[in-house]
């Protein structure tokens, strides 16, 4: 991060929170409007050391609250030695400096364009080859169940009994078929015989 112009203390803290949110590593410098300097050691988005003027650790965090603004810069992957008393707890720094690092949201992948959109305008689409027609046999319809059933026979006449013996039923004579033969010619009448006496 290059050196910026004058900012308020709140704006400087916002830039520090932005670096923490992106899990960066390096040293954050502040040149205050009171001609003092402040340094923060940052490791993967965590504040590990702080020094301001002749103060170190938590004392440096408290004295930094007295300034009104200044300029700031960030040297990524640059490590500067700090004293042992400059070690601070990351969560304590967030609470004292009122830092709220917000993790950037992951952008959703752009939807893929349909394959048809890549074809130039006016280019005819390749026709789909016709497949050979399969030999499909028509399905025969099943005959209705009523047609396959045998014709029902009329019920037989009840058997009659006389003195314990069954009486045979008379069969109905079949209807006489009309005679196809020609009617014979009538026989001529014979003249009556006459008898005489003594004959």
XYZ file of N, CA and C in Angstrom:
597
model
N 0.856 -1.193 0.000
C 0.000 0.000 0.000
C 0.890 1.239 0.000
N 0.669 2.122 -0.928
C 1.461 3.343 -1.003
C 1.011 4.329 0.066
N 1.857 5.303 0.352
C 1.562 6.285 1.379
C 0.418 7.180 0.928
N -0.528 7.415 1.834
C -1.709 8.200 1.538
C -1.565 9.599 2.125
N -2.502 10.452 1.758
C -2.563 11.793 2.338
C -3.201 11.703 3.715
N -3.541 12.845 4.271
C -4.065 12.881 5.633
C -5.445 12.224 5.713
N -5.629 11.410 6.735
C -6.900 10.754 7.028
C -7.218 10.952 8.497
N -8.489 10.817 8.802
C -8.882 10.825 10.211
C -8.504 9.482 10.833
N -8.521 9.440 12.166
C -8.172 8.190 12.845
C -9.157 7.079 12.478
N -10.429 7.437 12.315
C -11.425 6.429 11.943
C -11.146 5.860 10.552
N -10.739 6.720 9.616
C -10.420 6.235 8.271
C -9.176 5.357 8.277
N -8.207 5.700 9.113
C -6.995 4.879 9.206
C -7.333 3.492 9.749
N -8.225 3.453 10.742
C -8.619 2.159 11.310
C -9.393 1.322 10.280
N -10.164 1.975 9.412
C -10.874 1.236 8.365
C -9.901 0.576 7.397
N -8.823 1.265 7.052
C -7.824 0.692 6.155
C -7.092 -0.465 6.832
N -6.853 -0.332 8.134
C -6.228 -1.436 8.860
C -7.162 -2.649 8.906
N -8.454 -2.410 9.112
C -9.410 -3.516 9.135
C -9.504 -4.192 7.767
N -9.356 -3.421 6.690
C -9.398 -3.998 5.343
C -8.233 -4.966 5.132
N -7.059 -4.611 5.644
C -5.887 -5.485 5.513
C -6.087 -6.765 6.317
N -6.664 -6.628 7.507
C -6.901 -7.808 8.340
C -7.926 -8.736 7.690
N -8.953 -8.154 7.067
C -9.993 -8.976 6.453
C -9.456 -9.801 5.292
N -8.436 -9.315 4.589
C -7.866 -10.029 3.449
C -6.700 -10.935 3.844
N -6.521 -11.150 5.148
C -5.524 -12.102 5.659
C -4.118 -11.811 5.128
N -3.759 -10.533 5.089
C -2.441 -10.168 4.580
C -1.394 -10.209 5.698
N -0.116 -10.209 5.268
C 1.014 -10.266 6.198
C 1.975 -9.133 5.873
N 2.447 -8.421 6.902
C 3.385 -7.316 6.698
C 3.374 -6.364 7.887
N 3.773 -5.095 7.610
C 3.850 -4.070 8.661
C 3.024 -2.867 8.239
N 2.150 -2.408 9.145
C 1.288 -1.255 8.899
C 1.863 -0.065 9.658
N 2.142 1.034 8.915
C 2.761 2.231 9.502
C 1.737 3.360 9.575
N 1.811 4.143 10.653
C 0.977 5.336 10.814
C 1.889 6.493 11.210
N 1.808 7.587 10.417
C 2.507 8.837 10.784
C 1.436 9.808 11.260
N 1.403 10.081 12.556
C 0.317 10.874 13.130
C 0.530 12.360 12.882
N -0.576 13.120 13.054
C -0.480 14.571 12.902
C 0.226 15.225 14.083
N 0.570 14.427 15.099
C 1.320 14.943 16.257
C 2.802 14.617 16.129
N 3.263 14.296 14.909
C 4.667 13.980 14.631
C 5.151 12.765 15.429
N 4.289 11.781 15.555
C 4.667 10.511 16.179
C 4.417 9.401 15.159
N 4.990 8.233 15.431
C 4.825 7.090 14.517
C 4.285 5.884 15.290
N 3.557 5.067 14.544
C 2.979 3.845 15.131
C 3.176 2.705 14.140
N 3.460 1.494 14.664
C 3.685 0.328 13.810
C 2.859 -0.854 14.324
N 2.343 -1.596 13.363
C 1.618 -2.832 13.678
C 2.258 -3.975 12.896
N 2.568 -5.066 13.581
C 3.024 -6.290 12.917
C 1.799 -7.177 12.677
N 1.606 -7.589 11.429
C 0.423 -8.366 11.038
C 0.887 -9.678 10.407
N 0.305 -10.777 10.866
C 0.636 -12.104 10.345
C -0.659 -12.817 9.945
N -0.870 -12.953 8.625
C -2.065 -13.624 8.078
C -3.349 -13.044 8.651
N -3.434 -11.703 8.682
C -4.637 -11.040 9.156
C -4.754 -10.944 10.660
N -3.723 -11.269 11.432
C -3.732 -11.190 12.889
C -2.673 -10.187 13.356
N -3.080 -9.257 14.255
C -2.129 -8.294 14.830
C -1.350 -8.994 15.931
N -0.019 -8.980 15.805
C 0.838 -9.662 16.790
C 1.634 -8.690 17.651
N 2.000 -7.498 17.109
C 2.808 -6.521 17.861
C 2.298 -5.118 17.557
N 2.517 -4.195 18.503
C 2.161 -2.786 18.312
C 3.120 -1.912 19.123
N 3.563 -0.814 18.485
C 4.450 0.148 19.168
C 4.066 1.547 18.717
N 3.938 2.488 19.680
C 3.599 3.879 19.378
C 4.419 4.780 20.299
N 5.171 5.689 19.683
C 6.113 6.537 20.428
C 7.041 5.629 21.236
N 7.048 5.787 22.552
C 7.866 4.916 23.393
C 7.024 3.852 24.100
N 5.763 3.765 23.708
C 4.873 2.781 24.330
C 4.863 1.497 23.503
N 4.602 0.369 24.175
C 4.575 -0.938 23.524
C 3.387 -1.744 24.051
N 2.893 -2.599 23.203
C 1.811 -3.480 23.614
C 0.502 -2.733 23.807
N -0.211 -3.052 24.901
C -1.507 -2.441 25.175
C -1.355 -0.947 25.418
N -0.251 -0.522 26.028
C -0.033 0.907 26.271
C 0.028 1.676 24.956
N 0.603 1.081 23.916
C 0.671 1.745 22.613
C -0.720 1.871 21.995
N -1.562 0.871 22.196
C -2.933 0.947 21.679
C -3.713 2.078 22.341
N -3.503 2.267 23.651
C -4.234 3.311 24.376
C -3.741 4.704 23.998
N -2.432 4.867 23.827
C -1.908 6.193 23.477
C -2.264 6.574 22.042
N -2.506 5.565 21.182
C -2.886 5.853 19.803
C -4.273 6.489 19.741
N -5.103 6.290 20.744
C -6.443 6.868 20.754
C -6.422 8.390 20.929
N -5.262 8.959 21.315
C -5.183 10.398 21.577
C -4.973 11.213 20.312
N -4.611 10.566 19.185
C -4.356 11.317 17.961
C -5.680 11.549 17.242
N -5.669 12.502 16.313
C -6.883 12.813 15.554
C -6.795 12.349 14.105
N -5.601 12.081 13.599
C -5.457 11.642 12.218
C -4.006 11.524 11.834
N -3.782 11.378 10.512
C -2.422 11.252 10.013
C -2.446 10.531 8.674
N -1.286 10.002 8.286
C -1.158 9.230 7.049
C -0.760 7.802 7.407
N -0.958 6.896 6.464
C -0.665 5.485 6.743
C -0.140 4.811 5.488
N 0.513 3.675 5.674
C 1.026 2.867 4.569
C 1.168 1.432 5.059
N 1.262 0.516 4.095
C 1.391 -0.902 4.436
C 2.468 -1.523 3.564
N 3.440 -2.186 4.204
C 4.513 -2.893 3.504
C 4.220 -4.385 3.602
N 3.732 -4.937 2.499
C 3.344 -6.347 2.515
C 4.576 -7.235 2.531
N 4.497 -8.306 3.324
C 5.565 -9.307 3.471
C 6.870 -8.690 3.967
N 6.780 -7.549 4.636
C 7.974 -6.922 5.229
C 7.868 -7.031 6.746
N 8.849 -7.672 7.342
C 8.849 -7.895 8.789
C 9.908 -7.008 9.442
N 9.482 -6.226 10.439
C 10.380 -5.342 11.197
C 10.452 -5.865 12.626
N 11.619 -5.942 13.207
C 11.727 -6.478 14.570
C 11.023 -5.579 15.591
N 10.350 -6.205 16.549
C 9.684 -5.525 17.654
C 10.252 -6.059 18.967
N 10.104 -5.274 19.990
C 10.506 -5.724 21.321
C 9.525 -6.780 21.840
N 10.000 -7.498 22.840
C 9.170 -8.542 23.412
C 7.916 -7.974 24.052
N 8.022 -6.773 24.665
C 6.866 -6.173 25.328
C 5.848 -5.606 24.338
N 6.161 -5.642 23.043
C 5.227 -5.135 22.036
C 4.172 -6.171 21.630
N 4.299 -7.404 22.149
C 3.338 -8.455 21.782
C 1.958 -8.105 22.340
N 0.942 -8.250 21.491
C -0.440 -7.965 21.890
C -1.343 -9.116 21.440
N -2.483 -9.212 22.097
C -3.492 -10.191 21.698
C -4.352 -9.590 20.589
N -4.611 -10.396 19.563
C -5.346 -9.879 18.403
C -6.746 -9.415 18.794
N -7.467 -10.202 19.572
C -8.828 -9.816 19.938
C -8.831 -8.573 20.816
N -7.816 -8.406 21.650
C -7.718 -7.190 22.473
C -7.528 -5.959 21.600
N -6.737 -6.094 20.533
C -6.547 -4.971 19.609
C -7.863 -4.600 18.923
N -8.635 -5.603 18.527
C -9.910 -5.316 17.873
C -10.856 -4.581 18.808
N -10.858 -4.962 20.084
C -11.770 -4.331 21.035
C -11.350 -2.899 21.356
N -10.055 -2.658 21.570
C -9.596 -1.316 21.947
C -9.709 -0.351 20.767
N -9.308 -0.801 19.582
C -9.329 0.068 18.406
C -10.685 0.059 17.687
N -11.622 -0.737 18.185
C -12.964 -0.835 17.588
C -12.875 -1.233 16.104
N -12.093 -2.269 15.845
C -11.915 -2.759 14.480
C -12.940 -3.856 14.192
N -13.519 -3.802 13.008
C -14.491 -4.808 12.575
C -14.110 -5.313 11.184
N -13.085 -6.173 11.107
C -12.713 -6.688 9.779
C -13.803 -7.598 9.227
N -14.233 -7.298 8.021
C -15.290 -8.070 7.363
C -14.664 -8.885 6.240
N -14.836 -10.203 6.311
C -14.296 -11.072 5.268
C -15.041 -10.832 3.962
N -14.339 -10.543 2.878
C -15.034 -10.295 1.601
C -15.795 -11.522 1.143
N -16.997 -11.277 0.631
C -17.832 -12.380 0.136
C -17.279 -12.901 -1.175
N -17.356 -14.211 -1.335
C -16.892 -14.829 -2.577
C -17.905 -14.567 -3.674
N -17.404 -14.091 -4.789
C -18.294 -13.802 -5.915
C -18.770 -15.097 -6.543
N -20.040 -15.134 -6.883
C -20.615 -16.325 -7.514
C -20.089 -16.460 -8.935
N -19.811 -17.686 -9.380
C -19.317 -17.867 -10.761
C -20.348 -17.418 -11.780
N -19.851 -16.815 -12.848
C -20.748 -16.334 -13.903
C -21.398 -17.511 -14.601
N -22.683 -17.414 -14.901
C -23.348 -18.532 -15.587
C -22.779 -18.742 -16.977
N -22.637 -19.997 -17.343
C -22.086 -20.332 -18.651
C -23.092 -20.005 -19.748
N -22.568 -19.449 -20.821
C -23.433 -19.109 -21.951
C -23.848 -20.381 -22.661
N -25.067 -20.446 -23.181
C -25.486 -21.653 -23.904
C -24.650 -21.875 -25.143
N -24.523 -23.123 -25.525
C -23.673 -23.475 -26.667
C -24.171 -22.849 -27.960
N -25.471 -22.625 -28.061
C -26.010 -22.082 -29.307
C -25.602 -20.635 -29.527
N -25.276 -19.897 -28.419
C -24.928 -18.491 -28.567
C -23.561 -18.292 -29.203
N -22.686 -19.341 -29.164
C -21.362 -19.211 -29.749
C -21.367 -19.359 -31.266
N -22.470 -19.814 -31.856
C -22.533 -19.978 -33.297
C -22.777 -18.637 -33.957
N -22.035 -18.269 -34.991
C -22.237 -16.977 -35.658
C -23.649 -16.856 -36.191
N -24.108 -15.613 -36.257
C -25.453 -15.347 -36.753
C -25.518 -15.677 -38.234
N -26.545 -16.328 -38.659
C -26.727 -16.682 -40.063
C -26.188 -18.040 -40.437
N -25.430 -18.676 -39.529
C -24.895 -19.997 -39.836
C -25.960 -21.040 -39.553
N -26.229 -21.862 -40.542
C -27.271 -22.873 -40.381
C -26.772 -23.973 -39.465
N -27.662 -24.471 -38.689
C -27.306 -25.551 -37.782
C -27.189 -26.851 -38.561
N -26.323 -27.756 -38.104
C -26.113 -29.035 -38.763
C -27.330 -29.910 -38.568
N -27.940 -30.393 -39.678
C -29.146 -31.223 -39.505
C -28.816 -32.525 -38.815
N -29.741 -32.978 -38.060
C -29.567 -34.233 -37.341
C -29.800 -35.390 -38.301
N -28.871 -36.374 -38.405
C -29.067 -37.499 -39.335
C -30.276 -38.318 -38.926
N -31.008 -38.777 -39.972
C -32.192 -39.586 -39.714
C -31.772 -41.006 -39.378
N -32.333 -41.546 -38.371
C -32.029 -42.907 -37.959
C -32.929 -43.873 -38.722
N -32.415 -45.086 -39.081
C -33.272 -46.068 -39.778
C -34.442 -46.468 -38.913
N -35.589 -46.604 -39.592
C -36.803 -46.952 -38.855
C -36.763 -48.431 -38.484
N -36.974 -48.697 -37.239
C -36.949 -50.079 -36.771
C -38.212 -50.806 -37.195
N -38.059 -52.146 -37.383
C -39.218 -52.964 -37.739
C -40.098 -53.120 -36.519
N -41.149 -52.390 -36.518
C -42.056 -52.407 -35.372
C -43.312 -53.145 -35.784
N -43.627 -54.197 -35.094
C -44.818 -54.968 -35.385
C -46.002 -54.380 -34.646
N -47.144 -54.276 -35.345
C -48.309 -53.724 -34.645
C -48.783 -54.678 -33.573
N -49.194 -54.144 -32.522
C -49.688 -54.944 -31.401
C -51.119 -55.334 -31.691
N -51.386 -56.641 -31.672
C -52.735 -57.110 -31.931
C -53.602 -56.870 -30.715
N -54.778 -56.381 -31.014
C -55.697 -56.122 -29.919
C -56.303 -57.426 -29.438
N -56.416 -57.541 -28.164
C -56.973 -58.739 -27.579
C -58.477 -58.764 -27.799
N -58.984 -59.962 -28.129
C -60.428 -60.104 -28.326
C -61.128 -59.917 -27.004
N -62.316 -59.365 -27.026
C -63.038 -59.190 -25.766
C -63.311 -60.520 -25.115
N -63.403 -60.495 -23.816
C -63.588 -61.727 -23.052
C -64.898 -62.395 -23.388
N -65.924 -61.605 -23.768
C -67.234 -62.190 -24.050
C -67.197 -63.065 -25.291
N -66.315 -62.709 -26.297
C -66.268 -63.482 -27.531
C -65.616 -64.832 -27.328
N -64.632 -64.924 -26.397
C -63.929 -66.173 -26.179
C -64.714 -67.156 -25.332
N -65.737 -66.721 -24.658
C -66.490 -67.625 -23.805
C -67.456 -68.451 -24.666
N -67.646 -69.742 -24.349
C -68.597 -70.579 -25.123
C -70.025 -70.132 -24.893
N -70.880 -70.416 -25.900
C -72.290 -70.034 -25.790
C -72.962 -70.845 -24.697
N -73.775 -70.202 -23.959
C -74.456 -70.863 -22.848
C -75.589 -71.744 -23.396
N -75.642 -73.004 -22.921
C -76.691 -73.935 -23.314
C -77.946 -73.675 -22.499
N -79.123 -73.852 -23.088
C -80.350 -73.662 -22.311
C -80.456 -74.700 -21.214
N -81.027 -74.378 -20.101
C -81.106 -75.332 -18.978
C -81.963 -76.531 -19.355
N -81.530 -77.730 -18.930
C -82.265 -78.968 -19.227
C -83.546 -79.024 -18.409
N -84.542 -79.651 -18.983
C -85.828 -79.775 -18.285
C -85.681 -80.695 -17.086
N -86.333 -80.414 -16.012
C -86.191 -81.263 -14.820
C -86.732 -82.676 -15.078
N -86.079 -83.678 -14.520
C -86.484 -85.088 -14.676
C -87.683 -85.395 -13.785
N -88.693 -86.013 -14.337
C -89.892 -86.377 -13.578
C -89.787 -87.838 -13.119
N -90.354 -88.095 -11.924
C -90.303 -89.433 -11.329
C -91.726 -89.912 -11.052
N -91.937 -91.233 -11.266
C -93.235 -91.864 -10.937
C -92.925 -93.151 -10.191
N -93.398 -93.194 -8.929
C -93.136 -94.325 -8.048
C -91.644 -94.655 -7.993
N -90.867 -93.645 -7.864
C -89.419 -93.825 -7.713
C -88.677 -94.079 -8.978
N -89.390 -94.208 -10.123
C -88.722 -94.460 -11.392
C -88.783 -93.208 -12.249
N -87.662 -92.869 -12.889
C -87.684 -91.684 -13.744
C -88.524 -91.910 -14.981
N -89.291 -90.947 -15.341
C -90.132 -91.018 -16.521
C -89.358 -90.438 -17.691
N -89.154 -91.232 -18.724
C -88.399 -90.666 -19.870
C -89.175 -89.527 -20.510
N -88.427 -88.505 -20.836
C -89.050 -87.334 -21.444
C -89.221 -87.567 -22.931
N -90.382 -87.164 -23.402
C -90.646 -87.320 -24.820
C -89.916 -86.248 -25.605
N -89.261 -86.743 -26.579
C -88.546 -85.791 -27.421
C -89.518 -85.163 -28.399
N -89.359 -83.921 -28.589
C -90.212 -83.209 -29.512
C -89.835 -83.589 -30.924
N -90.845 -83.980 -31.707
C -90.496 -84.360 -33.094
C -89.987 -83.153 -33.855
N -88.995 -83.460 -34.609
C -88.433 -82.378 -35.419
C -89.435 -81.948 -36.460
N -89.387 -80.733 -36.778
C -90.326 -80.206 -37.771
C -90.083 -80.890 -39.097
N -91.162 -81.399 -39.627
C -91.039 -82.129 -40.893
C -90.706 -81.171 -41.999
N -89.684 -81.574 -42.705
C -89.283 -80.739 -43.811
C -90.278 -80.925 -44.958
N -90.595 -79.928 -45.630
C -91.511 -80.061 -46.772
C -90.926 -80.952 -47.841
N -91.763 -81.835 -48.354
C -91.296 -82.794 -49.363
C -90.979 -82.067 -50.654
N -89.800 -82.418 -51.113
C -89.364 -81.803 -52.355
C -89.803 -82.610 -53.599
N -90.382 -83.887 -53.340
C -90.771 -84.700 -54.487
C -92.088 -84.192 -55.080
N -92.235 -84.409 -56.289
C -93.459 -83.958 -56.979
C -94.653 -84.815 -56.563
N -95.808 -84.231 -56.494
C -97.033 -84.961 -56.107
C -97.410 -85.945 -57.219
N -97.615 -87.272 -56.858
C -97.922 -88.254 -57.925
C -99.284 -87.972 -58.553
N -99.394 -88.389 -59.774
C -100.665 -88.170 -60.503
C -101.758 -89.057 -59.928
N -102.971 -88.597 -59.844
C -104.049 -89.413 -59.261
C -104.369 -90.624 -60.150
N -104.647 -91.760 -59.481
C -104.976 -93.014 -60.201
C -106.390 -92.929 -60.754
N -106.584 -93.318 -61.997
C -107.950 -93.228 -62.567
C -108.922 -94.198 -61.880
N -110.108 -93.773 -61.688
C -111.091 -94.598 -60.965
C -111.512 -95.813 -61.802
N -111.616 -96.950 -61.125
C -112.024 -98.200 -61.800
C -113.541 -98.251 -61.879
N -114.089 -98.548 -63.043
C -115.561 -98.583 -63.140
C -116.137 -99.729 -62.325
N -117.235 -99.520 -61.693
C -117.807 -100.591 -60.857
C -118.250 -101.784 -61.718
N -118.037 -102.938 -61.090
C -118.427 -104.187 -61.786
C -119.923 -104.451 -61.603
N -120.471 -104.923 -62.626
C -121.889 -105.268 -62.591
C -122.040 -106.786 -62.539
N -122.931 -107.243 -61.724
C -123.176 -108.688 -61.564
C -124.572 -109.024 -62.064
N -124.666 -110.126 -62.825
C -125.956 -110.647 -63.309
C -126.301 -111.904 -62.546
N -127.533 -112.247 -62.627
C -127.977 -113.452 -61.946
C -127.324 -114.657 -62.575
N -126.911 -115.518 -61.741
C -126.250 -116.730 -62.155
C -124.816 -116.557 -62.470
N -124.296 -115.359 -62.488
C -122.889 -115.140 -62.776
C -122.101 -115.359 -61.512
